[in-house]
Coordinates of C-alpha atoms in Angstrom, one line a residue:
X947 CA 90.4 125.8 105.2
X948 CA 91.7 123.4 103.0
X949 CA 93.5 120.2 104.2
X950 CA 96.8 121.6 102.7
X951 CA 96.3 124.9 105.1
X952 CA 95.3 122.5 108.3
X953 CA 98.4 120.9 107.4
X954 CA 101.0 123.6 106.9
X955 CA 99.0 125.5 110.8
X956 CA 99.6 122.3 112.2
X957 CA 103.3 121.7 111.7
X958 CA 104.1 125.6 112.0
X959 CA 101.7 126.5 115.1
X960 CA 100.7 123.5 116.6
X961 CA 104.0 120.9 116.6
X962 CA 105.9 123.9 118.7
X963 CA 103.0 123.9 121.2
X964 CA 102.6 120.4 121.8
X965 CA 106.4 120.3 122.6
X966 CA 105.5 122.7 125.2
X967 CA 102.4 121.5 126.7
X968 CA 103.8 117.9 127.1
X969 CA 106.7 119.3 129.5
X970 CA 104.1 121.1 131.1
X971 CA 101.8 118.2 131.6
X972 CA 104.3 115.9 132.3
X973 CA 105.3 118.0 135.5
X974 CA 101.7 118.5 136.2
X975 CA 100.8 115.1 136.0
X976 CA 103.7 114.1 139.1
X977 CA 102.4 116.7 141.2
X978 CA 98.6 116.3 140.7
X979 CA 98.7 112.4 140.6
X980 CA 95.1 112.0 139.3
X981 CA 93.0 109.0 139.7
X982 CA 93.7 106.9 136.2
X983 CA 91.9 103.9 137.5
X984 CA 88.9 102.7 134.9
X985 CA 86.0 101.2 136.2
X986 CA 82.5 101.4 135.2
X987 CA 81.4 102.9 138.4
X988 CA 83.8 105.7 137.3
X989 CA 83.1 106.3 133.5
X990 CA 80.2 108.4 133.1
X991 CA 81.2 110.5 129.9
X992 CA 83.5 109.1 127.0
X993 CA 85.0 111.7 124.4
X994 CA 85.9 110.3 121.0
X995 CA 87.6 112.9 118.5
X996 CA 88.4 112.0 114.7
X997 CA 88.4 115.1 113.0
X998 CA 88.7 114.4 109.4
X999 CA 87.5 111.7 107.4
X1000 CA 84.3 110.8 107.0
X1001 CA 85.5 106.6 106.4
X1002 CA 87.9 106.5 109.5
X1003 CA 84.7 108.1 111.2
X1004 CA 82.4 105.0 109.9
X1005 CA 85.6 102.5 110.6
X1006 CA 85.2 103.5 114.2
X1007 CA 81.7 102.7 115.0
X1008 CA 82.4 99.1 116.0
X1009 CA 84.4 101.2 118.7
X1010 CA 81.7 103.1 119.6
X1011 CA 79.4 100.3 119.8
X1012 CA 81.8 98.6 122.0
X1013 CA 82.1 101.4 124.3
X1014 CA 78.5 101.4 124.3
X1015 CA 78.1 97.8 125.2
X1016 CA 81.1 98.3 127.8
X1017 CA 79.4 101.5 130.0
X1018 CA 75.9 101.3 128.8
X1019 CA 75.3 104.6 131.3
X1020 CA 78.0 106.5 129.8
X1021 CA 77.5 109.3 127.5
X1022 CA 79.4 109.2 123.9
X1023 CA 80.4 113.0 123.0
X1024 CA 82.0 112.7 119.7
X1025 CA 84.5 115.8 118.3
X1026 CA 84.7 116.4 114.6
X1027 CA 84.9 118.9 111.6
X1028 CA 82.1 121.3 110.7
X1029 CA 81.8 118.9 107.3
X1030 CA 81.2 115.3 109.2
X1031 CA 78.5 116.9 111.3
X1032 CA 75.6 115.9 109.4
X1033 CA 77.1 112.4 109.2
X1034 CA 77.9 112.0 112.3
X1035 CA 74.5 112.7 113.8
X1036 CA 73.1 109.3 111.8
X1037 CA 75.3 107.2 114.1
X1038 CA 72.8 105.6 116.8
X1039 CA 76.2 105.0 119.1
X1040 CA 76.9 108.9 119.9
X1041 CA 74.6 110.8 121.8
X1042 CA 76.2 114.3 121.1
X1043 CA 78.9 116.0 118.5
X1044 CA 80.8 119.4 119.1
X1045 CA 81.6 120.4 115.9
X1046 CA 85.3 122.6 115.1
X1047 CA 84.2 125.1 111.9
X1048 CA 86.8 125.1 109.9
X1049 CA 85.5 127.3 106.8
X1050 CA 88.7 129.6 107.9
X1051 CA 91.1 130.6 110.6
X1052 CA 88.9 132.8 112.5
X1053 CA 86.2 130.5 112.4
X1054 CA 88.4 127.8 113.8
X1055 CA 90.1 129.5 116.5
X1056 CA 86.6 130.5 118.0
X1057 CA 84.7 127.3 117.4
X1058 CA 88.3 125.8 119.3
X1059 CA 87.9 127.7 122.0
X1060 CA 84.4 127.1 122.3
X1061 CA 85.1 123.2 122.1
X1062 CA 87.3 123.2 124.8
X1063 CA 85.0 125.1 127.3
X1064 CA 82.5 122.7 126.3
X1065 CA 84.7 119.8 126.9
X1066 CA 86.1 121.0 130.0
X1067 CA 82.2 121.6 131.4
X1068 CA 81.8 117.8 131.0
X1069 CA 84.5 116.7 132.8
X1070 CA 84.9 113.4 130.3
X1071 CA 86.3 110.5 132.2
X1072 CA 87.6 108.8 129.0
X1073 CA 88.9 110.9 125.8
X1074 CA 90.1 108.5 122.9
X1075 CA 92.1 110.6 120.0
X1076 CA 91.5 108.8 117.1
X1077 CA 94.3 111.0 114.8
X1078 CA 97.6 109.9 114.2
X1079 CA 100.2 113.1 112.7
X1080 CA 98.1 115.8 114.2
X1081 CA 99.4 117.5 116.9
X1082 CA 96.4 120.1 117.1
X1083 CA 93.9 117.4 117.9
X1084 CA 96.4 115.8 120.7
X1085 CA 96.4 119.9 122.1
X1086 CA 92.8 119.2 121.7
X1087 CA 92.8 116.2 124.1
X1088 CA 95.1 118.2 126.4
X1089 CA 93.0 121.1 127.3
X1090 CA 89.7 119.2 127.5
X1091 CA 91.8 117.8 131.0
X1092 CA 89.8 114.4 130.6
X1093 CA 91.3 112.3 133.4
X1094 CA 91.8 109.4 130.9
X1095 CA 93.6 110.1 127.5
X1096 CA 94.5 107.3 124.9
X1097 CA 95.5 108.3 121.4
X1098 CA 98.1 106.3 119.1
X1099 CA 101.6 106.6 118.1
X1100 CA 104.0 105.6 115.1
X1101 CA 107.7 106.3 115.0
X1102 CA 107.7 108.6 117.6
X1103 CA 106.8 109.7 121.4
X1104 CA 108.3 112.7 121.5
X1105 CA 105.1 115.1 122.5
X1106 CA 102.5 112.6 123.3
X1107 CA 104.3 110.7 126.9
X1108 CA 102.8 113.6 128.9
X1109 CA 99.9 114.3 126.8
X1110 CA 98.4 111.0 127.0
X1111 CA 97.8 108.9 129.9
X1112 CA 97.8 106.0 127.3
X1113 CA 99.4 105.6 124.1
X1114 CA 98.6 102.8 121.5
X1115 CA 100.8 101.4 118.8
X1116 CA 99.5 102.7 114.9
X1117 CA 100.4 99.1 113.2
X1118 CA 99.7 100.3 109.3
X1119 CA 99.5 96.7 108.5
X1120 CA 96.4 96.3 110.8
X1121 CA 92.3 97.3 109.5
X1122 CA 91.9 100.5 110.9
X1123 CA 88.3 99.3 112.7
X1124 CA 90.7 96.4 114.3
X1125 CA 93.3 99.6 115.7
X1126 CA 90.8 101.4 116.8
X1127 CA 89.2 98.4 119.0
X1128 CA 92.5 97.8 120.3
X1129 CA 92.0 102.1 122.2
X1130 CA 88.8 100.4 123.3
X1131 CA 91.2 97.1 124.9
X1132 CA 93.1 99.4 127.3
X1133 CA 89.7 100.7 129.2
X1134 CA 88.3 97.2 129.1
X1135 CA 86.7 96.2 126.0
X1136 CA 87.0 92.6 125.7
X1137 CA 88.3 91.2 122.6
X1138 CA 86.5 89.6 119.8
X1139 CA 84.3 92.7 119.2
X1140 CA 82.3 92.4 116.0
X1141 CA 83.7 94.5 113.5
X1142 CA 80.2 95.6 111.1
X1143 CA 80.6 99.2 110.5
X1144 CA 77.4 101.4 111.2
X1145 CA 74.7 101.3 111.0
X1146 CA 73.9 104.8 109.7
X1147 CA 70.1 105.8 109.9
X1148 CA 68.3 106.6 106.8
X1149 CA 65.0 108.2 107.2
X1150 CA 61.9 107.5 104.6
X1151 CA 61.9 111.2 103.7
X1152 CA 65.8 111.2 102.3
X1153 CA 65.2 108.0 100.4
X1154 CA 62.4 109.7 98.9
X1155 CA 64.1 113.2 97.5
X1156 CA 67.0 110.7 96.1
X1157 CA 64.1 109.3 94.0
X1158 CA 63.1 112.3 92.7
X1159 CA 65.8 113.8 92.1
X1160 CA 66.8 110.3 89.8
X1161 CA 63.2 110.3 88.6
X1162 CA 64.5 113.8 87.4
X1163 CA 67.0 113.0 84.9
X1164 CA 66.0 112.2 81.5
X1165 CA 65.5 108.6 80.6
X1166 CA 66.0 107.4 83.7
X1167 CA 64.0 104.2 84.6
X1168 CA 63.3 104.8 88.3
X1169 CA 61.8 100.6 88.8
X1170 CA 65.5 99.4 87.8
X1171 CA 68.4 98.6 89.7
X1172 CA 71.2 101.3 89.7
X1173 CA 74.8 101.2 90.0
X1174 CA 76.2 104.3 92.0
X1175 CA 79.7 105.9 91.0
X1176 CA 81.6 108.1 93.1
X1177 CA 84.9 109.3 90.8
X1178 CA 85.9 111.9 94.1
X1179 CA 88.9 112.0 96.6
X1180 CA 89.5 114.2 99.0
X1181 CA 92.6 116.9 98.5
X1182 CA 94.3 115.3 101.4
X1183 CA 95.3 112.6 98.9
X1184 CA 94.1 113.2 95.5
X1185 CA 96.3 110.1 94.3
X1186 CA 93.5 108.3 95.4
X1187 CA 91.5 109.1 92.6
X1188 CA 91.4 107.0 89.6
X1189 CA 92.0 108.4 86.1
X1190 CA 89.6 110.5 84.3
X1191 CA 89.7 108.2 81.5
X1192 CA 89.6 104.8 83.1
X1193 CA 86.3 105.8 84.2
X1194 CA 84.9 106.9 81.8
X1195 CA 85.3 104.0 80.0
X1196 CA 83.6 102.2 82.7
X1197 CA 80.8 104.5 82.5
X1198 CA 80.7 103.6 78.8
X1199 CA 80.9 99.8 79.3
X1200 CA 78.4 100.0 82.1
X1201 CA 76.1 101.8 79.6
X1202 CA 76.5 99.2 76.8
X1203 CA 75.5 96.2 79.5
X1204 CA 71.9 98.3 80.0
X1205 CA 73.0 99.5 83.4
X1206 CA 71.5 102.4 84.9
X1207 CA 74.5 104.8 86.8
X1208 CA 74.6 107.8 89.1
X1209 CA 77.4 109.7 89.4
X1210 CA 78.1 111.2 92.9
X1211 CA 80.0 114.3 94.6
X1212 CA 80.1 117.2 97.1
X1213 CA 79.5 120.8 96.0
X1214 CA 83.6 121.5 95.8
X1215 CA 83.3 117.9 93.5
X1216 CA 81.1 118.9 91.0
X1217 CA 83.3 120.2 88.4
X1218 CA 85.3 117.7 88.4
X1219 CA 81.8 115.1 88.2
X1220 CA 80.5 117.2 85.8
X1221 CA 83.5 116.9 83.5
X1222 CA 83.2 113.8 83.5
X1223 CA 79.7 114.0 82.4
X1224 CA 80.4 116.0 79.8
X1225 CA 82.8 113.6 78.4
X1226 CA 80.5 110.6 77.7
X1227 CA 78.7 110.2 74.5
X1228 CA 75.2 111.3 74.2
X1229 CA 74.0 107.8 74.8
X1230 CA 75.2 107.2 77.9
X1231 CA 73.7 109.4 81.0
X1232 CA 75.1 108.6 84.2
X1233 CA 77.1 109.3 87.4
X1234 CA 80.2 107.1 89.6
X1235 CA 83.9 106.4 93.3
X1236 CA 87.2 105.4 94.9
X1237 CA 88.6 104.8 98.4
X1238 CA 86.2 107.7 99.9
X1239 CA 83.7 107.9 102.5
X1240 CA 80.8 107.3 100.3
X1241 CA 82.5 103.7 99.6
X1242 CA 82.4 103.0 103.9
X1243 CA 78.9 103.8 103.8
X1244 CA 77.9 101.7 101.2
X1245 CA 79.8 98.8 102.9
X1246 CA 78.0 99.9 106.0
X1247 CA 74.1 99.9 104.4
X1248 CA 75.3 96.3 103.1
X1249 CA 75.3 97.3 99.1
X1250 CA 77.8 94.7 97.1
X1251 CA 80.4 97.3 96.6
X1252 CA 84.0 97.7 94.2
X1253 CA 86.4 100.1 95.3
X1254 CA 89.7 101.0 93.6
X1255 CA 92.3 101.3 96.1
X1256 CA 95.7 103.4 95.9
X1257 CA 98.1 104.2 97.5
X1258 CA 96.6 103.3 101.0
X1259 CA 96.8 99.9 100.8
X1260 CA 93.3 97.5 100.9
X1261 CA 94.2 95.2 103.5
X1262 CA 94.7 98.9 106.0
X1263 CA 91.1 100.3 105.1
X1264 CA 89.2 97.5 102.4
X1265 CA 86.8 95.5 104.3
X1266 CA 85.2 92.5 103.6
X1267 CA 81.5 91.4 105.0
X1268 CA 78.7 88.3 104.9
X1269 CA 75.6 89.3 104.6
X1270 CA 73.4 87.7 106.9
X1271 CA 71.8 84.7 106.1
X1272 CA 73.9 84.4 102.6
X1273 CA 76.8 82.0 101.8
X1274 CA 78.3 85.1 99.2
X1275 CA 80.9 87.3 100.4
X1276 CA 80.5 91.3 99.6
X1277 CA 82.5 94.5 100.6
X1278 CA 85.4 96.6 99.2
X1279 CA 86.9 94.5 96.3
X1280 CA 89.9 96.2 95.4
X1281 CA 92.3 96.6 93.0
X1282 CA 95.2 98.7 93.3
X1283 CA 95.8 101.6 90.8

């Protein structure tokens, strides 16, 4: 399914239902009156959900960590997309990930039933919703019947009061990493968490097939430095993406200062990054991105890192970092297309 589809079910199918099942809950809730109290006697398993977007996923690990540090003996499940899977398995902080296939609507419906069981076989203590629009992934929080809910809202309440046990102003002015801490505030996460995305493991064997796979190209020089280019957005807000032509006059200026590129993408990306390719004069053999997740995880593995930002604005999702033991401030420079 394509973000456009997920879209479209979710306004259609899943708005309707959440209207229901938050009069529903809401009269539940007065006659069950469930323990909400937080303790860390009481917080053995901690759900987080983000479902789509592999950044946002990154900007929450100094969440995650915090949770960790918070109930050390509690177990982090994380929900996601079929897509983030592999990604999220290379953050130390979660200790599981139930994945929701989304390749089409059948495969979505089952892998969403089979979430929920799963969910509802751990009994969670804490579930934090880290969406904002989507009312699929507050049904989600819903029928996992976590004792604790907390997800965020914007302009409006109007199914989330009995859906959530806590609800979290969305401040669009605020760094996503500092909106998600503030989740993390209402079950007792002290303030002044450190804010360092990651870190994302790496293993010796994955380093080594990106070196072949460079050594591969013709005239690469696989001793020298490298710049890496990602030119991709996602279709949730192809906007993002900077003009064909702007980079490729990059690529070509790169080129003429003796720098070595590699131009990045996905399997669905790959026309679009081989256009690109094809575009540049002979001379000039290389590969390039803009506000993606690639651009989080280079910020999170520390690489000095330029990222073109538009229309989300920089100060919402740009980040800027130290590295340690070094004066020289790094991290998503920006500039606004």
């Amino acid at each position: 399914m394509t973000h456009r589809q997920r879209i479209l079910a979710d306004r259609l199918i899943a708005v309707p239902a959440a209207f229901l099942f938050n009069g529903i809950a809401r009269l539940l809730g007065r006659w069950m009156k469930r323990d909400h109290s937080i303790a860390s006697s009481n917080v053995n398993r901690i759900v987080v959900a983000k479902l789509i977007g592999m950044g946002s996923i990154l900007q929450a690990t100094p969440l995650l960590n915090a949770l960790k540090q918070r109930y050390p003996d509690a177990t982090i499940t994380f929900v996601t997309m079929r897509s983030n899977r592999e990604f999220v398995n290379r953050l130390s902080c979660v200790d599981e990930v139930l994945v929701l296939d989304d390749r089409n609507a059948f495969a979505m419906a089952v892998s969403t039933v089979q979430t929920i069981a799963a969910l509802i076989r751990r009994r969670a203590d804490l579930y934090f919703d880290l969406e904002l629009y989507s009312a699929f992934a507050s049904l989600l929080a819903l029928w996992a019947v976590t004792r604790i809910r907390i997800g965020f809202y914007r302009h409006s309440v109007a199914f989330k009061n009995g859906i959530y046990t806590h609800l979290v102003y969305f401040n669009t002015r605020m760094p996503v990493r500092q909106l998600y801490l503030q989740l993390g505030r209402v079950v007792g996460v002290p303030s002044g968490q450190p804010e360092l995305t990651g870190p994302i493991r790496i293993d010796n064997g994955e380093r080594s097939a990106v070196r072949h796979i460079l050594t591969g190209s013709p005239g690469w020089q696989p001793h020298e430095p490298y710049i890496v280019v990602n030119p991709n957005a996602s279709d949730l807000l192809l906007e993002r993406r900077w003009p064909a032509e702007y980079f490729i006059d990059t690529l070509r200026q790169f080129a003429l200062h003796g720098h070595q590129v590699a131009l990045i993408g996905n399997d669905v990306e790959f026309p679009y990054v081989q256009s690109l390719f094809d575009r540049l004069p002979p001379d000039v053999r290389l590969r390039v991105t803009n506000d993606t997740g690639p651009m989080y995880m280079a910020v999170a593995l520390q690489c000095p890192t330029v990222c073109l930002f538009g229309p989300a604005h920089p100060e919402h999702y740009g980040q800027d970092l130290v590295l340690p033991g070094q004066d020289g401030r790094f991290g998503a420079s920006w500039s606004e297309s």
